[in-house]
Coordinates of C-alpha atoms and ligand atoms in Angstrom, one line a residue:
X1 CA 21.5 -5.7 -3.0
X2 CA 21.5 -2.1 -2.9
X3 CA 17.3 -1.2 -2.8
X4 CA 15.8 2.2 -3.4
X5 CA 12.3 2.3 -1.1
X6 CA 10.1 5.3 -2.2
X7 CA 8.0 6.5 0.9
X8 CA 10.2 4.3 3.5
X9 CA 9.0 7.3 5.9
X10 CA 5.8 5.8 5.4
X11 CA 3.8 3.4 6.9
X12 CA 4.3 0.1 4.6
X13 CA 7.4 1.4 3.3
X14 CA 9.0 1.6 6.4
X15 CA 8.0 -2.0 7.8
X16 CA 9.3 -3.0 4.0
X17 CA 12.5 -1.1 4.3
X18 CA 13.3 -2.4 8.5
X19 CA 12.5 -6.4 6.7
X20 CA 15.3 -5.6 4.0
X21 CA 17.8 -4.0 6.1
X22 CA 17.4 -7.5 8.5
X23 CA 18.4 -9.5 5.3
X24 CA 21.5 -7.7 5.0
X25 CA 20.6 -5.6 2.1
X26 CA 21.6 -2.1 1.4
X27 CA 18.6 0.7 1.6
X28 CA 18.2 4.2 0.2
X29 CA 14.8 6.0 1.2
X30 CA 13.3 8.8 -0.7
X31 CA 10.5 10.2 0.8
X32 CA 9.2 14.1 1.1
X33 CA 7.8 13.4 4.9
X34 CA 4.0 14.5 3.5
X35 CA 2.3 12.1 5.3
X36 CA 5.6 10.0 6.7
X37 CA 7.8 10.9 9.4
X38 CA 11.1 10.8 10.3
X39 CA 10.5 8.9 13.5
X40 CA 9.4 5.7 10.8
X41 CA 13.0 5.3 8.9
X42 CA 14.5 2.2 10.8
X43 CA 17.7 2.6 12.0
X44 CA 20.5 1.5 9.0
X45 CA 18.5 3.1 6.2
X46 CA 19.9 6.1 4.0
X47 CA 17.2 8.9 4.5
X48 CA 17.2 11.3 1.1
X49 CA 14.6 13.5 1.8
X50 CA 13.3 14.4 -1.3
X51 CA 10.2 14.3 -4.3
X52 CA 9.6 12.0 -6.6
X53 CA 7.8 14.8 -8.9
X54 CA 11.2 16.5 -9.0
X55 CA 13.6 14.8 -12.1
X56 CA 16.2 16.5 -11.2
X57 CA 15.8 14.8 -7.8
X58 CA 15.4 11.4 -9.3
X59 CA 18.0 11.6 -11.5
X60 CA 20.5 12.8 -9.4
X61 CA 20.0 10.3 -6.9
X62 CA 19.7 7.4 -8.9
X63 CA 23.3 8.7 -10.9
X64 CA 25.3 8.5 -7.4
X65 CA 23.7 5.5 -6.0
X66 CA 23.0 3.1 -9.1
X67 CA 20.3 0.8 -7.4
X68 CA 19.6 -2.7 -8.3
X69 CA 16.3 -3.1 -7.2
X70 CA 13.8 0.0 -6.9
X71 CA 10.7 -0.8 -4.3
X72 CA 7.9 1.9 -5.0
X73 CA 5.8 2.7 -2.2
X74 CA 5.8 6.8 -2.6
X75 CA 2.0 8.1 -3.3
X76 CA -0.6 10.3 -2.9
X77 CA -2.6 7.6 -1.8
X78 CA -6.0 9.3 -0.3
X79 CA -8.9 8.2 -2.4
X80 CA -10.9 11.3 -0.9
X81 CA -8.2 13.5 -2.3
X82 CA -7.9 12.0 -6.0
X83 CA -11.5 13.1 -6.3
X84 CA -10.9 16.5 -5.2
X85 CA -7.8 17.4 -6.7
X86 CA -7.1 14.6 -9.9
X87 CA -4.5 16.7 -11.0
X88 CA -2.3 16.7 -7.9
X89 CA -3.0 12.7 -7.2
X90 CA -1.9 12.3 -11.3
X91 CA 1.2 14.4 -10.7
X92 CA 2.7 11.8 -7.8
X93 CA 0.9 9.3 -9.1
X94 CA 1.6 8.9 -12.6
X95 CA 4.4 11.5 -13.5
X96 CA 6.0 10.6 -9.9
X97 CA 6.3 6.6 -11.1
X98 CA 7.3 7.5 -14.8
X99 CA 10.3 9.6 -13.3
X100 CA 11.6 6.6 -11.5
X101 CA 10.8 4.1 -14.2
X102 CA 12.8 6.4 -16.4
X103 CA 16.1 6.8 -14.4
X104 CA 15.7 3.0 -13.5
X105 CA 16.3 2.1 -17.1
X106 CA 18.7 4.7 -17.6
X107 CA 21.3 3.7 -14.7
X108 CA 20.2 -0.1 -15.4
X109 CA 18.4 -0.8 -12.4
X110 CA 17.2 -5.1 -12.4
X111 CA 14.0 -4.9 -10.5
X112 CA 11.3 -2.8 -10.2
X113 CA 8.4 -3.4 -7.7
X114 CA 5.2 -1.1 -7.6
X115 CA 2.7 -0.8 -4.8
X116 CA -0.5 -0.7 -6.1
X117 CA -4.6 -1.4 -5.0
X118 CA -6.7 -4.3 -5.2
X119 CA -9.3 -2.3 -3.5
X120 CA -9.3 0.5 -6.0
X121 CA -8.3 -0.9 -9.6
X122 CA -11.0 -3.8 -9.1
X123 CA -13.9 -1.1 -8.6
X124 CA -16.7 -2.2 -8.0
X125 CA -16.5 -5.6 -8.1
X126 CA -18.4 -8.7 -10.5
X127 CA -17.7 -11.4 -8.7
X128 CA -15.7 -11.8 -5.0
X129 CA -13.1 -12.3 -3.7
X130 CA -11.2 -10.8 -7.0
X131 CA -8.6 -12.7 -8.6
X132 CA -6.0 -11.4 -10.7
X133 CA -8.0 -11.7 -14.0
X134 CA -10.8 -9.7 -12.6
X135 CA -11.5 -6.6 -15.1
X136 CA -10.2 -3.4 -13.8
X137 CA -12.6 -0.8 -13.7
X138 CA -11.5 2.2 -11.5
X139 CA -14.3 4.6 -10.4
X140 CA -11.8 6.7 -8.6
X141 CA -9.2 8.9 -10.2
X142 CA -6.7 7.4 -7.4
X143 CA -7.7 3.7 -8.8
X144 CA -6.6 5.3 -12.0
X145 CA -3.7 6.5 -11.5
X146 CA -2.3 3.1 -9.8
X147 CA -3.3 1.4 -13.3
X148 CA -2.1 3.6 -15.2
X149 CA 0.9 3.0 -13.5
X150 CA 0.5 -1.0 -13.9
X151 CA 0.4 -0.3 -17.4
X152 CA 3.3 1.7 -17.7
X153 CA 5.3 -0.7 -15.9
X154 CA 4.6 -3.4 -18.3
X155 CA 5.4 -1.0 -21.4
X156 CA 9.5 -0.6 -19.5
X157 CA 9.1 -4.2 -19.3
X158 CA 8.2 -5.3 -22.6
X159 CA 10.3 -2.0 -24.0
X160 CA 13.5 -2.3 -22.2
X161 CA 13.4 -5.5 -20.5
X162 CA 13.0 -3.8 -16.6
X163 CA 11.8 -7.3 -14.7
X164 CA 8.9 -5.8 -12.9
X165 CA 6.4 -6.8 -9.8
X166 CA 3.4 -5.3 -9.0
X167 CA 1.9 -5.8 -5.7
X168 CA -1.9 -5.3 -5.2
X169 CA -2.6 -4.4 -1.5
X170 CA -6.0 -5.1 -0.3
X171 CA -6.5 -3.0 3.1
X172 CA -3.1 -2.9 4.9
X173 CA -2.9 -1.9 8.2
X174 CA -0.5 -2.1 11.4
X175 CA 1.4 -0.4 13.6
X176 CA 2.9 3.4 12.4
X177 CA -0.3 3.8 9.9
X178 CA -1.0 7.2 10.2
X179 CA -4.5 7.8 11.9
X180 CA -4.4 11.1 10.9
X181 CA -6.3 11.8 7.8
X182 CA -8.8 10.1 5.8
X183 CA -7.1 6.9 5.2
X184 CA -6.7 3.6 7.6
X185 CA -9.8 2.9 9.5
X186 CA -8.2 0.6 11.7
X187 CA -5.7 3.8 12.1
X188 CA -8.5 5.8 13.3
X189 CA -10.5 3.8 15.1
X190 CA -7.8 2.5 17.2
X191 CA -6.5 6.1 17.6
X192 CA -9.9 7.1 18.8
X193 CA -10.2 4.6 21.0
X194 CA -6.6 5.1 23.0
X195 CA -7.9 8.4 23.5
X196 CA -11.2 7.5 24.5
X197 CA -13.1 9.4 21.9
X198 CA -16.1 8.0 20.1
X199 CA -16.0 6.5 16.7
X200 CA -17.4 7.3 13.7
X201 CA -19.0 4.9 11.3
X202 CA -19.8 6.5 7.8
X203 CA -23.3 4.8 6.9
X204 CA -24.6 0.9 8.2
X205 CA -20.6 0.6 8.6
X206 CA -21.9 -3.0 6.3
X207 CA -19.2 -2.0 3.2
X208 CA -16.7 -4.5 3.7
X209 CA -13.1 -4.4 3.1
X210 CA -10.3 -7.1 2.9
X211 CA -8.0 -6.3 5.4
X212 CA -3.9 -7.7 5.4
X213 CA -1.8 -7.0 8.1
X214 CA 1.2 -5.3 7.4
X215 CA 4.0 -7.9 8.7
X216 CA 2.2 -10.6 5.6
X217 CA 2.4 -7.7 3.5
X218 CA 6.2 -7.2 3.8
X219 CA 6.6 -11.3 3.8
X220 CA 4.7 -10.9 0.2
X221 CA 7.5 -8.4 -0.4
X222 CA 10.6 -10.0 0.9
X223 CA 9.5 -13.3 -1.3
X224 CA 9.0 -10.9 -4.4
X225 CA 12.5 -9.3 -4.2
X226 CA 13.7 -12.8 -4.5
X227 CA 11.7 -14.3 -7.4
X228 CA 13.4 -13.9 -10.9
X229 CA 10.0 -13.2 -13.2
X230 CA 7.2 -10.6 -13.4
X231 CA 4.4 -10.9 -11.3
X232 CA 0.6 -9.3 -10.8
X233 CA -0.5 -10.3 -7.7
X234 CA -2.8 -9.8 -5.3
X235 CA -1.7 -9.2 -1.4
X236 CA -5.3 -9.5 0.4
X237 CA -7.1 -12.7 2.4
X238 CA -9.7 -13.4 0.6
X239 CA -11.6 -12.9 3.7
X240 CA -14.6 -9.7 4.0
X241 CA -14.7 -7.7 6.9
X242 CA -17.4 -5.0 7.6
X243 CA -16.5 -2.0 9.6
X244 CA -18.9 -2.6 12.2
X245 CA -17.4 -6.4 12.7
X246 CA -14.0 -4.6 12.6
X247 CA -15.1 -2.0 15.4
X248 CA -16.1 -4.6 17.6
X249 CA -12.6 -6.4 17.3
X250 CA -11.1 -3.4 18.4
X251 CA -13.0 -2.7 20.9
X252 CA -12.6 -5.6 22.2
X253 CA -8.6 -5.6 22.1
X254 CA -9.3 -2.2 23.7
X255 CA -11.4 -3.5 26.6
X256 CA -14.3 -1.4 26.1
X257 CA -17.9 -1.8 25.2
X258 CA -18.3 2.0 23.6
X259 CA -21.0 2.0 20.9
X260 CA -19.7 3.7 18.0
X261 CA -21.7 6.5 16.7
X262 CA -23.0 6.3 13.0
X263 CA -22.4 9.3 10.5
X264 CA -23.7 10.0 7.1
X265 CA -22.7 7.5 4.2
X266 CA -19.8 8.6 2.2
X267 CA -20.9 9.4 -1.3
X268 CA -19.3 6.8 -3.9
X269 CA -17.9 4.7 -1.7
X270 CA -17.5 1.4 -2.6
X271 CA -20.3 -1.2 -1.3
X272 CA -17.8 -4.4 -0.9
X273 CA -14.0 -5.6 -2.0
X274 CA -12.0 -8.1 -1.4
X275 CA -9.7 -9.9 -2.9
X276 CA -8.3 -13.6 -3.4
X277 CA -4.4 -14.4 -2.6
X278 CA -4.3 -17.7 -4.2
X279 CA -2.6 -17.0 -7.1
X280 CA 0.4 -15.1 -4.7
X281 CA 0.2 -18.8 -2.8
X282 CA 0.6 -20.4 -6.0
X283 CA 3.4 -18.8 -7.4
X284 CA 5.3 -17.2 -4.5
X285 CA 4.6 -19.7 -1.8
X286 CA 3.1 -16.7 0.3
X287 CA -0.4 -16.6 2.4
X288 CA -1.5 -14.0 4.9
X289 CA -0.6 -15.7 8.3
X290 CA -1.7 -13.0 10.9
X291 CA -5.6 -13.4 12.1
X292 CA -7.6 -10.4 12.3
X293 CA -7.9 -10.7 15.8
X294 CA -4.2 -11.1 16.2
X295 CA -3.5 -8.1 13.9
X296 CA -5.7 -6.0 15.8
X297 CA -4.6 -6.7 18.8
X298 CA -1.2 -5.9 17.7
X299 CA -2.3 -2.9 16.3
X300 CA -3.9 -1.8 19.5
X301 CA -1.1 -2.6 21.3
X302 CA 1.5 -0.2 18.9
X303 CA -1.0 3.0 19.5
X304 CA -1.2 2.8 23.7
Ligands
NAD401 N1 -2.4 1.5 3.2 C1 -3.1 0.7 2.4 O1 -4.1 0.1 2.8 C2 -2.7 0.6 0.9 C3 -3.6 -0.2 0.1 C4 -3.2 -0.3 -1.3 C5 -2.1 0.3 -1.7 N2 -1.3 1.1 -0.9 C6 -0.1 1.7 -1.5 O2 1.0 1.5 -0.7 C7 1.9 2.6 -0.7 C8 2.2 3.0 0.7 O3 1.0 3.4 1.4 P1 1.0 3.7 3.0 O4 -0.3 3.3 3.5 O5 2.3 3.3 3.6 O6 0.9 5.3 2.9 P2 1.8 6.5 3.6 O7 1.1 7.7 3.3 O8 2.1 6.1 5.0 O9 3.2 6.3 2.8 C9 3.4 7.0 1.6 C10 4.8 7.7 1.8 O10 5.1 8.3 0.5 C11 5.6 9.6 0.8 N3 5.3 10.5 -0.3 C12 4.1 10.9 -0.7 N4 4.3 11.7 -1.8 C13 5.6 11.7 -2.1 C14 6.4 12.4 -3.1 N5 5.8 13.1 -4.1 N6 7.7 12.2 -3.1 C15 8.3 11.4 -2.2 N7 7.6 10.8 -1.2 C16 6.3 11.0 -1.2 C17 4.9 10.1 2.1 O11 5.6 11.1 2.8 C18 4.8 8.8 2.9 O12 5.9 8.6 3.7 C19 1.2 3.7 -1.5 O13 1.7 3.6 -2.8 C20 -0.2 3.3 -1.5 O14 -0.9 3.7 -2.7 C21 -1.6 1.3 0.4

């Protein structure tokens, strides 16, 4: 198949893009390098650098390649930032997605799969781990922007019949995250630590997360390309993590018995999230495989 991957320069999109190019399929990345690099596209992948904000962009790539499956993954995915500037994170967000959905319909694109945030379109949360029904209450404008996004894509869907999957990520992290940034604890931590620099914890460091290492998330992925109806699911563990617990794993795989240091909380920050992969099991056959410990460890390993 011949698979556009928005923000393949990035950290998931890249692992996503490397796992289609080994099945034998064709790849186009579009990314603007904000926050991805160049160093990330794997080797056999079409680089367009390039906005997704931009129609005349979209449009013109999607007339000369005429893709039959589009993998979203682009964003202006910085919690932090959404609060700060709404209007920017809407602009990629919202009209960035509705540019692609448009040209996919247009040029008759099959597939369309969106990267979106069981951490953020939960908010904060009734009852744990989340399951697909959950309600959606976003308290960020970032969380707001991904459903919005959810709901556009099942508007194309029901409108013009555009068979689409949306994917909600839990915490991902793994080799090539960027620990640059506000984004990726695991990214930072694990950076700090190669370097030998103490860590920060915002607050107790008792907020949990529900954190999915990024080889189960491109498995979740590879099965979705494949499955012929729309799906909502969930890509998480089910399992809750707090940061301190998370610290200590990495320290470990790091060999060191550093204390980390303990900053001010971060106002609005969600208390706990997590969020249940059954339904994904169910339906798709797919379950996180890689241990925390493992994950770490691998993780470790990428940044020495
Ligand atoms: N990392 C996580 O824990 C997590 C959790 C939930 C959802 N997600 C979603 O997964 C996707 C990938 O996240 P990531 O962690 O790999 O982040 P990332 O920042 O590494 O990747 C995003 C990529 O998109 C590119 N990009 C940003 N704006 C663009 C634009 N306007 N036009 C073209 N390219 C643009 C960036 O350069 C980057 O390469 C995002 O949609 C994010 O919202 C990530």
């Amino acid at each position: 198949m011949k698979i556009l991957v928005t923000g393949g320069a990035g950290f998931i999109g890249s692992h996503v893009a490397e796992k289609f190019i080994a099945l034998g399929h064709e790849v186009v990345i579009l990314d603007n390098l904000s926050t991805g690099a160049e160093d990330n596209i794997p080797p056999g992948a079409v680089f367009v650098e390039g906005d997704i904000t931009s129609s005349s962009t979209v449009t013109d790539l999607f007339g000369r390649k005429r893709f039959d499956v589009v993998v979203h993954h682009a964003a202006q995915m910085n919690v932090r930032h959404s609060v700060e500037q709404p209007v920017f994170d809407a602009q990629v967000n919202i009209l960035g997605t509705l540019n692609l959905l448009q040209e996919a319909v247009h040029t008759g694109v099959g597939k369309f799969m969106f990267a979106s945030t069981g951490g953020a379109v939960y908010g904060e949360q009734e009852y744990f781990p989340a399951d697909e029904q959950h309600p959606t209450n976003p308290v960020s404008p970032y969380g707001i922007s991904k459903l919005a996004c959810e709901k556009y894509l099942s508007y194309y869907q029901i409108q013009f019949d555009l068979k689409t999957v949306i994917m909600r990520y839990a915490n991902v992290y793994g080799p090539r995250q960027n620990p640059h940034g506000e984004a990726g604890v695991v990214a930072i931590f694990a950076d700090k630590l190669v370097r030998g620099e103490p860590v920060i914890v915002n607050g107790d460091g008792l907020q949990t997360r529900d954190y999915v290492y990024v080889g189960d998330v491109v498995a979740a992925n590879a099965l979705a390309l494949e499955h012929d109806s729309h799906l909502t699911f969930n890509v998480g563990t089910g399992i809750e993590t707090d940061v301190v617990t998370l610290y200590r794993h990495l320290a470990q795989a790091a060999g060191t018995d550093l204390q980390p240091k303990h900053g001010p909380a971060k106002a609005g920050e969600q208390r706990r999230s997590v969020i249940s992969p059954k339904w994904g099991g169910k339906r798709l056959g797919w379950t996180p495989e890689v241990t925390l410990k493992e994950g770490l460890d691998r993780t470790f390993r990428s940044f020495v």
